[in-house]
Coordinates of C-alpha atoms in Angstrom, one line a residue:
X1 CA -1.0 1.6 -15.3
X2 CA -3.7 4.4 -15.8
X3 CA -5.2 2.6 -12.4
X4 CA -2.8 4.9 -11.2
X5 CA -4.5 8.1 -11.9
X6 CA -8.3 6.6 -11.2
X7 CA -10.5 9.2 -9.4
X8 CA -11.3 6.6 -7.3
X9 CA -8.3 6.4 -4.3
X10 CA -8.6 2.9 -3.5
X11 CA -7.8 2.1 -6.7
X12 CA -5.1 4.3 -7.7
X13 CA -3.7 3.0 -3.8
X14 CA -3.7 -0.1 -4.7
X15 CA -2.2 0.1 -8.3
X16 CA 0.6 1.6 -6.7
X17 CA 0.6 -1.1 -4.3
X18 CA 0.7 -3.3 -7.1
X19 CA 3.8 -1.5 -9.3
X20 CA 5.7 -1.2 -5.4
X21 CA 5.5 -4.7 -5.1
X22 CA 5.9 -5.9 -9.0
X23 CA 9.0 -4.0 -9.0
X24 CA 10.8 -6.0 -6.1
X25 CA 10.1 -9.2 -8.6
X26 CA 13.6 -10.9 -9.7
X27 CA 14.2 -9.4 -13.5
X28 CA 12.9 -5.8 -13.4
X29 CA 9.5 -6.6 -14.6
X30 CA 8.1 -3.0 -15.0
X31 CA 11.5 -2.2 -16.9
X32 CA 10.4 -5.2 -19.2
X33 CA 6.5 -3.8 -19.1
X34 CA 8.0 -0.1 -19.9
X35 CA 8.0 -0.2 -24.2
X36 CA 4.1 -2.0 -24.1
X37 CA 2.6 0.4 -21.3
X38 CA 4.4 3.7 -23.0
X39 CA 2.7 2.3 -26.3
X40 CA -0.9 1.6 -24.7
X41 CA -0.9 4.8 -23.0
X42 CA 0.1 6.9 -25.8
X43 CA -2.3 5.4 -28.1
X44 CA -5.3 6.3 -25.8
X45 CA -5.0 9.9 -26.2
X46 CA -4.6 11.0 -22.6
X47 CA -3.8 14.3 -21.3
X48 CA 0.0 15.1 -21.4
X49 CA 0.1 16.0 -17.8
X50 CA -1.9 12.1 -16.9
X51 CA 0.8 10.4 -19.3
X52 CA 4.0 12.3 -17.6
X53 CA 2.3 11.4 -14.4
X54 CA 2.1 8.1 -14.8
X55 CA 5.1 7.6 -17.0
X56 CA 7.2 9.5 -13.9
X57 CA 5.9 6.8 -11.3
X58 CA 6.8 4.1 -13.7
X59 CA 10.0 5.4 -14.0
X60 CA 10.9 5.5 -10.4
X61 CA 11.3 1.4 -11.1
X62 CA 14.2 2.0 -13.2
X63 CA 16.7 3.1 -11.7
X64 CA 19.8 1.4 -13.1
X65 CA 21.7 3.8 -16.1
X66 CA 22.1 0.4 -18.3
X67 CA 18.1 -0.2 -17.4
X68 CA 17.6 3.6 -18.9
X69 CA 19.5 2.9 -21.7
X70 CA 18.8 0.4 -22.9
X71 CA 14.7 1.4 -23.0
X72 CA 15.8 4.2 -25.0
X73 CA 16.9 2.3 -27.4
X74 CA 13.4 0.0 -27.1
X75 CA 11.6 2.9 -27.9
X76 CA 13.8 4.4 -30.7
X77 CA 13.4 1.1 -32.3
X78 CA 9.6 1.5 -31.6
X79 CA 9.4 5.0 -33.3
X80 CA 11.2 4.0 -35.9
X81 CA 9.5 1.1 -36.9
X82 CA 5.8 3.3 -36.8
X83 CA 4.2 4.6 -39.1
X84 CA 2.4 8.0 -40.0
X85 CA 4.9 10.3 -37.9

């Protein structure tokens, strides 16, 4: 996912490319991928304005109001289960 922000255009191109395609996959793959790439990401210490970037793409993939809900809850769980807030 932070392919999508590489300095380099071809790549962030093509991992766009990728997460266009991915996302027409039976299942909703990036809505499965969401919780894992929000908890890579965060843990890398990126800029706030690269993670909402990136984060806003990605979101673009779900666009069902059960889909949102239900990765709210993923990521309450998430929060809730870390520790050191």
């Amino acid at each position: 996912a932070l392919c999508l922000e590489d300095d380099e255009s071809k790549t962030s191109d093509l991992a766009r490319l990728f997460f266009q395609e991915l996302s027409k996959r039976g299942n909703n793959p990036i809505y499965n991928l969401m919780p894992d790439i929000v908890s890579r990401l965060s843990s890398m210490g990126l800029a706030r304005d690269v993670f909402k970037r990136v984060m806003g793409f990605l979101m673009n993939f779900v666009n069902k109001d059960k889909q949102v809900e239900g990765l709210v809850e993923k990521l309450c769980l998430r929060f809730s289960l870390c520790q050191g807030l």
